[in-house]
PDB file of C-alpha atoms in Angstrom:
ATOM      1  CA  MET A   1     116.175 131.529  97.295  1.00  0.00           C
ATOM      2  CA  ASN A   2     114.274 129.306  94.858  1.00  0.00           C
ATOM      3  CA  LYS A   3     116.523 126.319  95.419  1.00  0.00           C
ATOM      4  CA  LYS A   4     115.490 126.702  99.061  1.00  0.00           C
ATOM      5  CA  ILE A   5     112.087 126.122  98.029  1.00  0.00           C
ATOM      6  CA  ILE A   6     112.467 123.666  95.237  1.00  0.00           C
ATOM      7  CA  THR A   7     114.921 121.565  97.492  1.00  0.00           C
ATOM      8  CA  ALA A   8     112.229 122.185 100.383  1.00  0.00           C
ATOM      9  CA  LEU A   9     109.306 120.745  98.120  1.00  0.00           C
ATOM     10  CA  LEU A  10     110.867 118.022  96.990  1.00  0.00           C
ATOM     11  CA  LEU A  11     111.652 116.781 100.764  1.00  0.00           C
ATOM     12  CA  VAL A  12     108.300 117.508 102.381  1.00  0.00           C
ATOM     13  CA  PRO A  13     106.937 114.194  99.965  1.00  0.00           C
ATOM     14  CA  ALA A  14     110.035 112.561 100.971  1.00  0.00           C
ATOM     15  CA  ILE A  15     109.701 112.810 104.538  1.00  0.00           C
ATOM     16  CA  LEU A  16     105.990 112.379 104.483  1.00  0.00           C
ATOM     17  CA  ALA A  17     106.428 108.603 102.821  1.00  0.00           C
ATOM     18  CA  GLY A  18     108.517 107.390 105.636  1.00  0.00           C
ATOM     19  CA  CYS A  19     105.888 108.490 108.478  1.00  0.00           C
ATOM     20  CA  ALA A  20     104.483 105.807 109.778  1.00  0.00           C
ATOM     21  CA  SER A  21     100.711 106.122 110.966  1.00  0.00           C
ATOM     22  CA  TYR A  22      99.893 104.747 114.888  1.00  0.00           C
ATOM     23  CA  ASN A  23      96.459 106.334 115.066  1.00  0.00           C
ATOM     24  CA  TYR A  24      93.709 107.231 112.944  1.00  0.00           C
ATOM     25  CA  THR A  25      94.400 111.330 112.526  1.00  0.00           C
ATOM     26  CA  ASP A  26      97.795 110.321 111.185  1.00  0.00           C
ATOM     27  CA  ALA A  27      96.528 108.854 107.831  1.00  0.00           C
ATOM     28  CA  PRO A  28      96.490 111.841 105.273  1.00  0.00           C
ATOM     29  CA  PRO A  29      93.611 113.974 106.428  1.00  0.00           C
ATOM     30  CA  THR A  30      91.318 114.689 103.061  1.00  0.00           C
ATOM     31  CA  MET A  31      93.050 118.581 102.275  1.00  0.00           C
ATOM     32  CA  GLY A  32      89.917 119.589 100.183  1.00  0.00           C
ATOM     33  CA  LYS A  33      89.861 116.903  97.256  1.00  0.00           C
ATOM     34  CA  MET A  34      93.250 115.851  98.015  1.00  0.00           C
ATOM     35  CA  TYR A  35      92.329 112.395 100.149  1.00  0.00           C
ATOM     36  CA  SER A  36      89.157 110.221 100.392  1.00  0.00           C
ATOM     37  CA  LYS A  37      87.030 108.707 103.827  1.00  0.00           C
ATOM     38  CA  TYR A  38      86.410 105.599 104.080  1.00  0.00           C
ATOM     39  CA  ALA A  39      83.723 103.339 106.251  1.00  0.00           C
ATOM     40  CA  TYR A  40      82.710 100.032 105.598  1.00  0.00           C
ATOM     41  CA  LEU A  41      80.083  98.329 107.960  1.00  0.00           C
ATOM     42  CA  GLY A  42      80.607  94.622 107.992  1.00  0.00           C
ATOM     43  CA  TYR A  43      77.711  93.727 109.150  1.00  0.00           C
ATOM     44  CA  GLU A  44      73.697  93.370 108.274  1.00  0.00           C
ATOM     45  CA  GLY A  45      70.739  96.496 108.484  1.00  0.00           C
ATOM     46  CA  LYS A  46      71.127 100.041 109.521  1.00  0.00           C
ATOM     47  CA  PRO A  47      74.286 101.651 110.795  1.00  0.00           C
ATOM     48  CA  ARG A  48      75.075 100.594 114.394  1.00  0.00           C
ATOM     49  CA  PRO A  49      75.716 103.563 117.128  1.00  0.00           C
ATOM     50  CA  ILE A  50      79.870 103.057 117.466  1.00  0.00           C
ATOM     51  CA  GLU A  51      79.829 101.994 121.175  1.00  0.00           C
ATOM     52  CA  ASP A  52      77.688  98.738 119.951  1.00  0.00           C
ATOM     53  CA  VAL A  53      80.676  98.028 117.494  1.00  0.00           C
ATOM     54  CA  GLY A  54      84.229  97.311 117.337  1.00  0.00           C
ATOM     55  CA  ILE A  55      86.171  99.422 114.510  1.00  0.00           C
ATOM     56  CA  VAL A  56      89.828  99.051 112.590  1.00  0.00           C
ATOM     57  CA  THR A  57      90.908 101.997 111.219  1.00  0.00           C
ATOM     58  CA  THR A  58      94.139 101.433 108.758  1.00  0.00           C
ATOM     59  CA  ASP A  59      96.628 104.148 107.525  1.00  0.00           C
ATOM     60  CA  GLY A  60      95.074 104.596 104.470  1.00  0.00           C
ATOM     61  CA  LEU A  61      97.859 102.293 102.798  1.00  0.00           C
ATOM     62  CA  ILE A  62      96.184  99.248 103.844  1.00  0.00           C
ATOM     63  CA  LYS A  63      93.233  98.271 102.266  1.00  0.00           C
ATOM     64  CA  ILE A  64      90.897  95.193 103.610  1.00  0.00           C
ATOM     65  CA  ARG A  65      89.990  93.065 100.924  1.00  0.00           C
ATOM     66  CA  SER A  66      87.744  90.425 102.902  1.00  0.00           C
ATOM     67  CA  VAL A  67      86.555  89.693 106.387  1.00  0.00           C
ATOM     68  CA  ASP A  68      85.574  86.629 107.699  1.00  0.00           C
ATOM     69  CA  GLY A  69      86.099  85.401 104.337  1.00  0.00           C
ATOM     70  CA  LEU A  70      83.299  87.931 102.177  1.00  0.00           C
ATOM     71  CA  PRO A  71      84.895  90.510 100.400  1.00  0.00           C
ATOM     72  CA  ALA A  72      84.845  93.785 101.458  1.00  0.00           C
ATOM     73  CA  SER A  73      82.793  94.955  98.439  1.00  0.00           C
ATOM     74  CA  SER A  74      80.139  93.059  99.578  1.00  0.00           C
ATOM     75  CA  TYR A  75      79.635  95.645 102.663  1.00  0.00           C
ATOM     76  CA  THR A  76      77.718  98.816 102.708  1.00  0.00           C
ATOM     77  CA  GLU A  77      80.220 101.259 101.845  1.00  0.00           C
ATOM     78  CA  LEU A  78      80.432 104.732 102.914  1.00  0.00           C
ATOM     79  CA  LYS A  79      82.753 107.336 100.965  1.00  0.00           C
ATOM     80  CA  THR A  80      84.412 110.196  99.981  1.00  0.00           C
ATOM     81  CA  SER A  81      86.336 110.362  97.010  1.00  0.00           C
ATOM     82  CA  GLY A  82      89.732 112.368  96.851  1.00  0.00           C
ATOM     83  CA  PHE A  83      92.425 112.667  93.915  1.00  0.00           C
ATOM     84  CA  TYR A  84      94.497 109.847  95.600  1.00  0.00           C
ATOM     85  CA  SER A  85      92.406 106.636  96.913  1.00  0.00           C
ATOM     86  CA  GLY A  86      94.212 106.296 100.437  1.00  0.00           C
ATOM     87  CA  GLY A  87      93.091 108.632 103.131  1.00  0.00           C
ATOM     88  CA  ARG A  88      91.317 107.916 106.217  1.00  0.00           C
ATOM     89  CA  TYR A  89      89.785 104.438 106.491  1.00  0.00           C
ATOM     90  CA  GLN A  90      86.970 102.609 109.354  1.00  0.00           C
ATOM     91  CA  LEU A  91      85.975  99.180 109.583  1.00  0.00           C
ATOM     92  CA  HIS A  92      82.696  98.779 111.978  1.00  0.00           C
ATOM     93  CA  LEU A  93      82.501  95.333 112.994  1.00  0.00           C
ATOM     94  CA  LEU A  94      80.335  93.159 115.592  1.00  0.00           C
ATOM     95  CA  PRO A  95      82.149  92.437 118.724  1.00  0.00           C
ATOM     96  CA  GLY A  96      84.375  88.742 118.265  1.00  0.00           C
ATOM     97  CA  VAL A  97      87.151  87.168 116.495  1.00  0.00           C
ATOM     98  CA  HIS A  98      87.447  88.233 112.708  1.00  0.00           C
ATOM     99  CA  THR A  99      89.816  87.885 109.872  1.00  0.00           C
ATOM    100  CA  LEU A 100      90.919  89.819 107.929  1.00  0.00           C
ATOM    101  CA  THR A 101      92.868  89.414 104.682  1.00  0.00           C
ATOM    102  CA  MET A 102      94.511  92.610 103.212  1.00  0.00           C
ATOM    103  CA  GLY A 103      97.139  94.017 101.130  1.00  0.00           C
ATOM    104  CA  PHE A 104      98.340  97.526 100.595  1.00  0.00           C
ATOM    105  CA  SER A 105      98.976 100.119  97.287  1.00  0.00           C
ATOM    106  CA  ASP A 106     100.994 103.417  98.453  1.00  0.00           C
ATOM    107  CA  ASP A 107      99.840 106.655  95.624  1.00  0.00           C
ATOM    108  CA  ARG A 108     100.634 109.619  98.004  1.00  0.00           C
ATOM    109  CA  GLY A 109     102.088 111.241  94.930  1.00  0.00           C
ATOM    110  CA  GLY A 110     106.227 111.990  95.450  1.00  0.00           C
ATOM    111  CA  GLY A 111     106.765 110.059  91.742  1.00  0.00           C
ATOM    112  CA  SER A 112     106.718 106.980  93.233  1.00  0.00           C
ATOM    113  CA  ARG A 113     104.034 104.318  93.604  1.00  0.00           C
ATOM    114  CA  SER A 114     104.256 100.961  95.491  1.00  0.00           C
ATOM    115  CA  TRP A 115     101.899  97.897  96.102  1.00  0.00           C
ATOM    116  CA  SER A 116     101.775  94.450  98.100  1.00  0.00           C
ATOM    117  CA  THR A 117     102.220  91.549  95.247  1.00  0.00           C
ATOM    118  CA  SER A 118     100.572  89.064  97.668  1.00  0.00           C
ATOM    119  CA  ASP A 119      97.904  89.731 100.490  1.00  0.00           C
ATOM    120  CA  ILE A 120      97.984  88.453 104.358  1.00  0.00           C
ATOM    121  CA  THR A 121      95.810  87.643 106.541  1.00  0.00           C
ATOM    122  CA  LYS A 122      95.494  88.772 110.319  1.00  0.00           C
ATOM    123  CA  THR A 123      93.258  87.425 112.803  1.00  0.00           C
ATOM    124  CA  ILE A 124      91.894  89.991 115.320  1.00  0.00           C
ATOM    125  CA  SER A 125      89.893  90.108 118.558  1.00  0.00           C
ATOM    126  CA  LEU A 126      87.045  93.453 118.724  1.00  0.00           C
ATOM    127  CA  SER A 127      84.942  93.874 121.751  1.00  0.00           C
ATOM    128  CA  LYS A 128      82.069  96.949 121.845  1.00  0.00           C
ATOM    129  CA  GLY A 129      83.807 100.216 121.658  1.00  0.00           C
ATOM    130  CA  GLN A 130      87.148  99.176 120.946  1.00  0.00           C
ATOM    131  CA  VAL A 131      89.230 100.961 118.408  1.00  0.00           C
ATOM    132  CA  ILE A 132      92.356  98.395 116.191  1.00  0.00           C
ATOM    133  CA  HIS A 133      94.441 100.438 114.158  1.00  0.00           C
ATOM    134  CA  LEU A 134      96.571  99.120 111.733  1.00  0.00           C
ATOM    135  CA  SER A 135      99.818 100.578 110.040  1.00  0.00           C
ATOM    136  CA  LEU A 136     102.049  99.119 107.307  1.00  0.00           C
ATOM    137  CA  TYR A 137     105.025  98.052 108.274  1.00  0.00           C
ATOM    138  CA  GLY A 138     107.391  96.963 105.864  1.00  0.00           C
ATOM    139  CA  ASP A 139     111.425  95.628 105.571  1.00  0.00           C
ATOM    140  CA  GLY A 140     111.932  96.097 101.767  1.00  0.00           C
ATOM    141  CA  ARG A 141     111.108  92.422 100.998  1.00  0.00           C
ATOM    142  CA  SER A 142     108.101  91.710 103.129  1.00  0.00           C
ATOM    143  CA  TRP A 143     105.528  93.499 105.278  1.00  0.00           C
ATOM    144  CA  THR A 144     102.511  93.513 107.669  1.00  0.00           C
ATOM    145  CA  ALA A 145     100.165  95.055 109.285  1.00  0.00           C
ATOM    146  CA  LYS A 146     101.309  96.057 112.484  1.00  0.00           C
ATOM    147  CA  GLU A 147      98.656  96.251 115.617  1.00  0.00           C
ATOM    148  CA  SER A 148      98.129  99.584 117.401  1.00  0.00           C
ATOM    149  CA  ASP A 149      95.435 100.501 120.093  1.00  0.00           C
ATOM    150  CA  GLY A 150      93.258 103.362 117.718  1.00  0.00           C
ATOM    151  CA  GLY A 151      91.267 104.225 121.063  1.00  0.00           C
ATOM    152  CA  SER A 152      92.318 108.127 121.363  1.00  0.00           C
ATOM    153  CA  ALA A 153      90.812 109.383 117.769  1.00  0.00           C
ATOM    154  CA  LEU A 154      87.609 107.470 118.882  1.00  0.00           C
ATOM    155  CA  ALA A 155      86.181 111.607 118.419  1.00  0.00           C
ATOM    156  CA  VAL A 156      87.706 111.928 114.860  1.00  0.00           C
ATOM    157  CA  ILE A 157      86.567 108.787 114.303  1.00  0.00           C
ATOM    158  CA  THR A 158      82.551 109.339 115.555  1.00  0.00           C
ATOM    159  CA  SER A 159      82.786 112.558 113.587  1.00  0.00           C
ATOM    160  CA  ASP A 160      84.065 110.943 109.809  1.00  0.00           C
ATOM    161  CA  PHE A 161      81.502 108.626 110.015  1.00  0.00           C
ATOM    162  CA  LYS A 162      78.583 110.868 111.100  1.00  0.00           C
ATOM    163  CA  GLU A 163      79.933 113.455 107.802  1.00  0.00           C
ATOM    164  CA  LEU A 164      79.761 110.127 105.959  1.00  0.00           C
ATOM    165  CA  SER A 165      76.579 109.193 107.036  1.00  0.00           C
ATOM    166  CA  GLU A 166      75.044 112.353 106.058  1.00  0.00           C
ATOM    167  CA  LYS A 167      75.857 112.538 102.978  1.00  0.00           C
ATOM    168  CA  THR A 168      75.117 108.870 101.647  1.00  0.00           C
ATOM    169  CA  ARG A 169      71.479 109.888 102.395  1.00  0.00           C
TER     170      ARG A 169
END
């Protein structure tokens, strides 16, 4: 009996480590204080209504370092901190074409950690109300950010953004 439990506990992190995230809700949820939630406002001024901006989400592993040459750290950050740095990430941008520079860091537990040794650049085009989801894709030698439509998660994105906005007032 104990061997089965131990085997199951060892297999779950290994299975989860191989799961791809094709939607904001696939990123690790904030199980208590396990994972973090982030929202960055990639524009000047007060938060704008979600329907007036475009949103980039990631799988929680991809870290957007700069947008159009400006460091992400220069933007307004709304955040809840968890034990692991990965989690739900959203970047609100004005509609238009944007160049993102990003790396990745995978520290989901399970005994191993990996990270990018160099950043990649990706150009995206966002319209009002659009959600683009970026997920980590690698073949063991190189990596990229796979782009997919994240619009189906808009209700959860909106709820998380409201929660983050209220916590940082």
